[in-house]
Tab-separated table of C-alpha atoms (C1' of nucleotides) in Angstrom:
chain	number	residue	atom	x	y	z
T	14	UNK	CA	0.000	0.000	0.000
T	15	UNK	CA	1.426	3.108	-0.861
T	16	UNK	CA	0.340	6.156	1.086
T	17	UNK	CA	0.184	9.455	0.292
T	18	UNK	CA	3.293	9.863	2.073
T	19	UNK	CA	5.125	7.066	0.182
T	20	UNK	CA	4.133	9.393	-2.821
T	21	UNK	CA	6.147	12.333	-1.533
T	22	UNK	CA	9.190	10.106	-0.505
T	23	UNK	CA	9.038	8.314	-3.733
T	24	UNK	CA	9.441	12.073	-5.563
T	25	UNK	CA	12.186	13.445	-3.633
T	26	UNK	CA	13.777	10.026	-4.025
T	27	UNK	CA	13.778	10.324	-7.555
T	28	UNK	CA	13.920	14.103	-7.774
T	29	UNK	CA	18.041	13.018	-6.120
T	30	UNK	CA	18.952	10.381	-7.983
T	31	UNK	CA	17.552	7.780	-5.199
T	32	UNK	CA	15.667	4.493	-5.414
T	33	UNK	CA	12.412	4.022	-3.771
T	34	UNK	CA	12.440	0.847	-1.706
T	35	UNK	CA	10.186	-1.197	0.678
T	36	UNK	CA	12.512	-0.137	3.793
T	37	UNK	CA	12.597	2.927	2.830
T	38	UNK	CA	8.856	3.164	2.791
T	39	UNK	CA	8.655	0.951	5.405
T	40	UNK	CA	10.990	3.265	7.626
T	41	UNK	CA	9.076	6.549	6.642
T	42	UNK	CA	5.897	4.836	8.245
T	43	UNK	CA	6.912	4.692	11.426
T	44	UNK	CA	8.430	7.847	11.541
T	45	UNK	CA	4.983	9.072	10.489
T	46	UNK	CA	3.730	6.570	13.379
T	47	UNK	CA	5.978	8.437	15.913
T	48	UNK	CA	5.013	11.973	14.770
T	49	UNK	CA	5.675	14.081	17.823
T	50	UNK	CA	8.334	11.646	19.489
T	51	UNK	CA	12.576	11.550	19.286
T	52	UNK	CA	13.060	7.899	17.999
T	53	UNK	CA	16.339	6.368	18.380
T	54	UNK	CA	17.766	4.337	15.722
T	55	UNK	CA	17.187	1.298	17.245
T	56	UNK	CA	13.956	1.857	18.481
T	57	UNK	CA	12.545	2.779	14.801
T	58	UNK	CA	14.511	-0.698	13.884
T	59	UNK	CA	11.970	-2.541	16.012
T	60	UNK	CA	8.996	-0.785	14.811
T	61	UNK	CA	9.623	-1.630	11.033
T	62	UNK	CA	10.770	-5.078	12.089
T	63	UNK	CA	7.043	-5.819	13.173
T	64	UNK	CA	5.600	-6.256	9.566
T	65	UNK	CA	9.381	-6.287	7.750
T	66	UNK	CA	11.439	-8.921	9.824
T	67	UNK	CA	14.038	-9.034	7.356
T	68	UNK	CA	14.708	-6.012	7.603
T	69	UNK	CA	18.552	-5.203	8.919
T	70	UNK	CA	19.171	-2.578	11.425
T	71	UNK	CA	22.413	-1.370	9.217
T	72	UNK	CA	19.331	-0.109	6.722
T	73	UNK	CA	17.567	1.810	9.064
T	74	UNK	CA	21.326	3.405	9.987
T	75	UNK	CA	21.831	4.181	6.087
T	76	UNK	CA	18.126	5.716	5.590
T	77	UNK	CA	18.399	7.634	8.439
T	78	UNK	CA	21.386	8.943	6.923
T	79	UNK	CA	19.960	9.560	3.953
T	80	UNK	CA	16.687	10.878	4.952
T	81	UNK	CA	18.450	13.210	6.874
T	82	UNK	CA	20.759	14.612	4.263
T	83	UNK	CA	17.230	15.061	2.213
T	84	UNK	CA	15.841	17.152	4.403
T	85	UNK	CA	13.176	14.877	5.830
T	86	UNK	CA	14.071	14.472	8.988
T	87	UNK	CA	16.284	16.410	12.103
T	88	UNK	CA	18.865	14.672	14.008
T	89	UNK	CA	18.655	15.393	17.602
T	90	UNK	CA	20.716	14.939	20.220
T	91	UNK	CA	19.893	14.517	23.782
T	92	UNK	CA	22.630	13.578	25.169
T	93	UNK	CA	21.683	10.185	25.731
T	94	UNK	CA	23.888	7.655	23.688
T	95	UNK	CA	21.608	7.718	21.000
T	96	UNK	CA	20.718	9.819	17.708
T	97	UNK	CA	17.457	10.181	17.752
T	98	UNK	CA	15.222	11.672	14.574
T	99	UNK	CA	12.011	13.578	14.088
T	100	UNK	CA	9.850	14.072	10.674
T	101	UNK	CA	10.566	17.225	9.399
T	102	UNK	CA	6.977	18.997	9.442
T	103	UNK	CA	5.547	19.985	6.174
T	104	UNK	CA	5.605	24.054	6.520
T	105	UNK	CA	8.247	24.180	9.117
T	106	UNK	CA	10.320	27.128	8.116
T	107	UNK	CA	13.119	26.535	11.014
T	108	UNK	CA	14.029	24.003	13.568
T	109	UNK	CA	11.302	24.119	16.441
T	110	UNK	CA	12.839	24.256	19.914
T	111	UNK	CA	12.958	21.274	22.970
T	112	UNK	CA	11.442	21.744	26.349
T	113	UNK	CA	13.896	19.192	28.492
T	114	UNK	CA	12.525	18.465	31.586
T	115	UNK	CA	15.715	17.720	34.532
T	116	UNK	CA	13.184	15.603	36.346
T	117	UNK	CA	11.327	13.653	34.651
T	118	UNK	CA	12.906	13.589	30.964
T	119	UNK	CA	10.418	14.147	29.202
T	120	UNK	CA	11.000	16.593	25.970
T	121	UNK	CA	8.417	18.948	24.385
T	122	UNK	CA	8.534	21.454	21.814
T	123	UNK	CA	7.979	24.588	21.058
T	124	UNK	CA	6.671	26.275	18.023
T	125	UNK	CA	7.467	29.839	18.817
T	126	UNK	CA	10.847	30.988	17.458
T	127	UNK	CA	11.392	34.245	18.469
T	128	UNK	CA	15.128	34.380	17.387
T	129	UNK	CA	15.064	36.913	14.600
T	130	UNK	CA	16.526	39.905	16.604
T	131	UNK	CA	18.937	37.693	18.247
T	132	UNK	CA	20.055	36.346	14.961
T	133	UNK	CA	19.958	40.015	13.635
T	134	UNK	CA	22.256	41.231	16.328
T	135	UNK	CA	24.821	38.150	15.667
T	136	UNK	CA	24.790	39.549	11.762
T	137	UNK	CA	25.626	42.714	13.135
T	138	UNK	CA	28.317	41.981	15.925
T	139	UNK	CA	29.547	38.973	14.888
T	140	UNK	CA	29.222	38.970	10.884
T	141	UNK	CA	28.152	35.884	11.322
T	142	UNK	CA	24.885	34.738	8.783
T	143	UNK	CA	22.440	32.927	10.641
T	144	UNK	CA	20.714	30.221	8.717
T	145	UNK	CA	19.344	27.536	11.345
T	146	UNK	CA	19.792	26.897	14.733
T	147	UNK	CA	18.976	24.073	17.216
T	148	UNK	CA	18.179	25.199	21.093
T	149	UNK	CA	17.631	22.919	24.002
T	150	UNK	CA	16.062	24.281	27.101
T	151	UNK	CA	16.465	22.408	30.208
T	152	UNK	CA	14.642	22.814	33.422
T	153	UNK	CA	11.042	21.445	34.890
T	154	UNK	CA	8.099	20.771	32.960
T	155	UNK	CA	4.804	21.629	34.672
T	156	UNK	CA	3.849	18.403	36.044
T	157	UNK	CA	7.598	18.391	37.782
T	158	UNK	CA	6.938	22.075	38.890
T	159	UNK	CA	4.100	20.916	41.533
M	26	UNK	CA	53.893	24.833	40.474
M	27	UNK	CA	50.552	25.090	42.028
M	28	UNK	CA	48.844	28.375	40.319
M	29	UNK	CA	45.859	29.847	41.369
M	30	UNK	CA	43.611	28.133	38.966
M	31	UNK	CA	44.672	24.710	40.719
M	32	UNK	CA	43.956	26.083	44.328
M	33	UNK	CA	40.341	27.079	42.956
M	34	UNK	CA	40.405	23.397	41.762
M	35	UNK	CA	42.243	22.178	44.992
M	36	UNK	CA	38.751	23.811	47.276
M	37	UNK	CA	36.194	22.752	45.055
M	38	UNK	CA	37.407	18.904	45.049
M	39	UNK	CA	37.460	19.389	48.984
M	40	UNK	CA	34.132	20.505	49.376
M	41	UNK	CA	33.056	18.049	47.414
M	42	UNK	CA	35.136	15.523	49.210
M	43	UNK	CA	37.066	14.800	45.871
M	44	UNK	CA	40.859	14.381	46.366
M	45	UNK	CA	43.227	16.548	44.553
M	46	UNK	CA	45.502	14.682	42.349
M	47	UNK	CA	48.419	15.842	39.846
M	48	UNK	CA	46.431	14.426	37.037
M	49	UNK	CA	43.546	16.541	37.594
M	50	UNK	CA	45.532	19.707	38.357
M	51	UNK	CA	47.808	18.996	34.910
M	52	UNK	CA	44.285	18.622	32.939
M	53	UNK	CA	42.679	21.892	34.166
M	54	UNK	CA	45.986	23.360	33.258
M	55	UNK	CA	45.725	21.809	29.486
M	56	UNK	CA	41.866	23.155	29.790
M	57	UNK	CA	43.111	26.953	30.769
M	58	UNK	CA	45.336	26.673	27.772
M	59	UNK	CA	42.863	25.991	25.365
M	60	UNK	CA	40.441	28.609	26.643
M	61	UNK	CA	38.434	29.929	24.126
M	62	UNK	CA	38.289	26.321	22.283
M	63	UNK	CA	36.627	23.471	22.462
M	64	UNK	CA	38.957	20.295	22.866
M	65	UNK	CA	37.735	16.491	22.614
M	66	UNK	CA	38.828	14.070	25.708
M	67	UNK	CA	41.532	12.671	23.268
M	68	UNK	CA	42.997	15.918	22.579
M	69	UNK	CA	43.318	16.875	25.964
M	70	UNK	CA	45.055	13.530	26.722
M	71	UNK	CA	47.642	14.414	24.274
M	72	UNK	CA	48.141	17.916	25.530
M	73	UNK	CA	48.875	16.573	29.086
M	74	UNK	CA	50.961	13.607	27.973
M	75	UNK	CA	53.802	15.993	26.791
M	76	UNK	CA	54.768	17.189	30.452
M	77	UNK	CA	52.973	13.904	32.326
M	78	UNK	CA	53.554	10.970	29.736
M	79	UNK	CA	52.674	8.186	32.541
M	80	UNK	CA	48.516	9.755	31.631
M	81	UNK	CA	45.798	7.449	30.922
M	82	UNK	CA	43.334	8.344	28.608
M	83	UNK	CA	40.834	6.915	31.387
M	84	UNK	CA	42.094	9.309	33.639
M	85	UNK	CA	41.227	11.898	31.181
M	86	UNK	CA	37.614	10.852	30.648
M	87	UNK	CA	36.736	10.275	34.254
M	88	UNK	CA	38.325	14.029	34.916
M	89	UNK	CA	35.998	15.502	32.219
M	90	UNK	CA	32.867	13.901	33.968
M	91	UNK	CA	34.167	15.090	37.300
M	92	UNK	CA	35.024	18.401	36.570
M	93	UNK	CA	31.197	18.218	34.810
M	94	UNK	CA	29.565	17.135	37.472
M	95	UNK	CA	31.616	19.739	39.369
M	96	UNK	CA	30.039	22.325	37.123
M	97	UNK	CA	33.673	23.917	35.972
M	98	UNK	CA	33.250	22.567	32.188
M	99	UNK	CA	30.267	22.504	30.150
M	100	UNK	CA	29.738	19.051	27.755
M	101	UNK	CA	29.881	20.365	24.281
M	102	UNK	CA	28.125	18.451	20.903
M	103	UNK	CA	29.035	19.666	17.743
M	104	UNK	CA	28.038	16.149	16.164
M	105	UNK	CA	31.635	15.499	15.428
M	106	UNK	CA	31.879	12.489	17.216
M	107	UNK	CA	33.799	13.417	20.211
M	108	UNK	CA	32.792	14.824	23.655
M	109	UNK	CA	34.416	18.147	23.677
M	110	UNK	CA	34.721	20.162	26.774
M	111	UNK	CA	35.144	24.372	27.599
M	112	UNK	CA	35.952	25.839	30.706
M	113	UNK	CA	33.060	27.895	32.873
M	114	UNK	CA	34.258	31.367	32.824
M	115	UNK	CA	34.108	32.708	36.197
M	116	UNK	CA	30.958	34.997	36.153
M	117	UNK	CA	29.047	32.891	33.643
M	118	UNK	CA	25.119	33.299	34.976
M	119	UNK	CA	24.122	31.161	31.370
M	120	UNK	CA	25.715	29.150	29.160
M	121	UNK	CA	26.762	31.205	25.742
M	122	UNK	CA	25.678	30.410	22.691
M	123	UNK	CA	27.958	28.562	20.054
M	124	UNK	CA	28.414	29.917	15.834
M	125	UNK	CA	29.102	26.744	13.828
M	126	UNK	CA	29.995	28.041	10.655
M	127	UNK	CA	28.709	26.117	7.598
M	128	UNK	CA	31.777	26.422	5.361
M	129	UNK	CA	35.073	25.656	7.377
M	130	UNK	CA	33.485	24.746	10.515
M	131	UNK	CA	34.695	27.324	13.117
M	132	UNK	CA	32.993	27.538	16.444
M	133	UNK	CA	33.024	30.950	17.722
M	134	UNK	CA	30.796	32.056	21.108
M	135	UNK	CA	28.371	34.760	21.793
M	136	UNK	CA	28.228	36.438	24.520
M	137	UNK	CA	24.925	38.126	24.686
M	138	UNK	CA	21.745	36.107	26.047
M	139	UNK	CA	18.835	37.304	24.526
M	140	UNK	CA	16.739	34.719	25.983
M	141	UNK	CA	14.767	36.364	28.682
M	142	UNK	CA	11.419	37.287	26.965
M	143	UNK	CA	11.615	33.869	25.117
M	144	UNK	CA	11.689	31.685	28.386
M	145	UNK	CA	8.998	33.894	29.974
M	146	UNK	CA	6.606	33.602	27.201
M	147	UNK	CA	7.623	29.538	27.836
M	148	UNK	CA	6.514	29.549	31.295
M	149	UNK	CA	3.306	30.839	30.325
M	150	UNK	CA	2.421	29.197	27.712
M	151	UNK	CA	3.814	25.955	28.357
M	152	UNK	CA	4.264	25.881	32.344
M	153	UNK	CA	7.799	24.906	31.958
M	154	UNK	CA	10.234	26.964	33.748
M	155	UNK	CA	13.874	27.225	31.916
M	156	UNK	CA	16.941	26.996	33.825
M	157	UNK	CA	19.284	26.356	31.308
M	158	UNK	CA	19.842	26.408	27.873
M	159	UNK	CA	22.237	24.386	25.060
M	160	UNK	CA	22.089	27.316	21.749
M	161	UNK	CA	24.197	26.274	18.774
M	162	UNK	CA	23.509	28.875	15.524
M	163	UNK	CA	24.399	27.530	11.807
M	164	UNK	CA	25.537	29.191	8.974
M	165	UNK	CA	28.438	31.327	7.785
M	166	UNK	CA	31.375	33.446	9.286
M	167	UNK	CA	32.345	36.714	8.463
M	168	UNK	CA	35.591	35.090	6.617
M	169	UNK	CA	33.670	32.632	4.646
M	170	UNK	CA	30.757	35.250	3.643
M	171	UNK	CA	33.375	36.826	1.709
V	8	DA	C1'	46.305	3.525	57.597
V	9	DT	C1'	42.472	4.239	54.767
V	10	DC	C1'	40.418	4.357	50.665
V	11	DC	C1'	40.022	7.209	46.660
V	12	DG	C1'	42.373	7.702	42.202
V	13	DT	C1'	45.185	5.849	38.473
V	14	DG	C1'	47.039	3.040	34.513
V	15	DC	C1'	46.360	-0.658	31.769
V	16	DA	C1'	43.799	-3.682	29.220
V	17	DA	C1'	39.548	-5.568	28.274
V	18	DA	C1'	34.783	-4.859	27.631
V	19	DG	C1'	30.878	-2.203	26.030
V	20	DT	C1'	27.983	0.123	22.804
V	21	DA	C1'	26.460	2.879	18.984
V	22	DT	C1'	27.511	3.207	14.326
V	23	DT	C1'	29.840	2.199	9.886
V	24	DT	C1'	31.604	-0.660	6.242
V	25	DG	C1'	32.768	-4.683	2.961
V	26	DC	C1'	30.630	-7.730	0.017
V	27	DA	C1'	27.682	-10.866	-2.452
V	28	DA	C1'	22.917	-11.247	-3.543
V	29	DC	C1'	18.856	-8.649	-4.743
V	30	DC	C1'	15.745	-5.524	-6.722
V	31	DT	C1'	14.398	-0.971	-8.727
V	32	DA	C1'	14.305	1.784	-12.754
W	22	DT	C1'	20.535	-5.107	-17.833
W	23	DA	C1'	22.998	-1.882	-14.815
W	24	DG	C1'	23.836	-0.034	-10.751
W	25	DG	C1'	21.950	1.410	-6.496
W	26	DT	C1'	20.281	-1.090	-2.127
W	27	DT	C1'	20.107	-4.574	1.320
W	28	DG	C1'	21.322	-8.069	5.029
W	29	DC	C1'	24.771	-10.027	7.417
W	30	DA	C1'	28.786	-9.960	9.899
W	31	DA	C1'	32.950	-7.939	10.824
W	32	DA	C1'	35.178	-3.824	11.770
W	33	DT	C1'	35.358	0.942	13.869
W	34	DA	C1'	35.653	4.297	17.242
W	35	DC	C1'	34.553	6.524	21.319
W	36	DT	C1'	33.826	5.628	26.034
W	37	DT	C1'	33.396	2.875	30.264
W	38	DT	C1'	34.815	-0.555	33.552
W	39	DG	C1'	37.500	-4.168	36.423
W	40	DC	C1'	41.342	-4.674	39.015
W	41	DA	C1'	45.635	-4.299	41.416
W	42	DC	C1'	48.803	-0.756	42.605
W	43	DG	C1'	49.899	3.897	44.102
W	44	DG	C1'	49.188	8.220	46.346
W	45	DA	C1'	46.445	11.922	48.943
W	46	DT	C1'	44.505	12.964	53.373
DNA sequence: ATCCGTGCAAAGTATTTGCAACCTA
DNA sequence: TAGGTTGCAAATACTTTGCACGGAT
């Protein structure tokens, strides 16, 4: 079954010279499956190994690879021995931000950037051309705040 | 030679009932010298070797998680591979924000924070109250801007 | 004297790579 | 058919750990 999804990936496989493959498809499902989550390599491995159990975990390495260097997805790294990935949303214009919670671990986002006269002063003082960023805030989440 | 950077070192290991050791004093020395950079473990290790060739690289690694968990280096990502480590300047309220240029892969810091009005709208909109923050900008130096 | 800290080597763990078989275009 | 892709296993590479010895308090 290919999904609408599938569809897109297929194009911008093509569009760069790529093939489009089960695992690839395969692997783009779950992502879409985990929309809103930080999967881990490994963890994404497992999900596609469900309904693909042939599938070998040095492929999901690779596609992550590749669907990163696409565009598709962000890389994120919490520190935790792991990359992790999330979908790259349709209209996003720049990476969103992560809520880390000390406590409890758990990581939100947030959609508000609110950069643009930071970035402006760094073009001023710095000469330095901002054209993406990735910011981490760490502290307590409300539950953890009592 | 004991310099004043090692007696800092020498009272914070006491208070926190660490013992103070040649190795450690010979790596915060390597660390002062690279101030302003941002050295991996293995780097380090070679730095120190030159005047204390007996070294282990464990040594070096358990330092850098010490002197972390001691709060006088921050952990550093650049998604190079390595752990890389800078020292906490003295009156540092914040951690500063890191330039990654693009091109030939520079790090340069910035001091300003910027942040405020961001992490207040945070804790109202999302009841999560910052305390710290990890901000790494992309893009292009002055040099490479040409 | 006590017991933390160190050096060495071995183990651990995430990730990458070589290669023959396979499958997409 | 041609060449990119895959699965498997081996190889990497950074980091951690076990252990006996050494050194700081």
């Amino acid at each position: 079954m290919i999904t609408g999804d599938s569809g897109f990936l297929k194009e911008k496989l093509k569009e760069c010279g790529y093939k489009f493959t089960g695992q690839r498809s395969a692997i783009l499902e779950a992502l879409i499956q985990c929309t809103g989550q930080h999967v881990s390599t490994e963890e994404l491995f497992n999900m596609v190994k469900v309904k693909h159990p042939e599938i070998g975990l040095a492929t999901v390495y690779r596609t992550m690879i590749l669907l990163d260097k696409l565009g598709l997805v962000h890389k994120l790294d919490f520190d935790d021995g792991f990359s992790r990935y999330e979908l790259v949303k349709p209209n996003e214009d720049h990476r969103h931000h992560h809520l880390i919670c000390s406590s409890c671990g758990s990581v939100s986002e947030v959609e508000e950037d609110l950069l643009d006269s930071l970035e402006e002063q760094i073009l001023k003082k710095n000469g330095f051309l901002v054209k993406d960023h990735r910011v981490q805030f760490y502290g307590l989440c409300r539950n953890c705040r009592g």
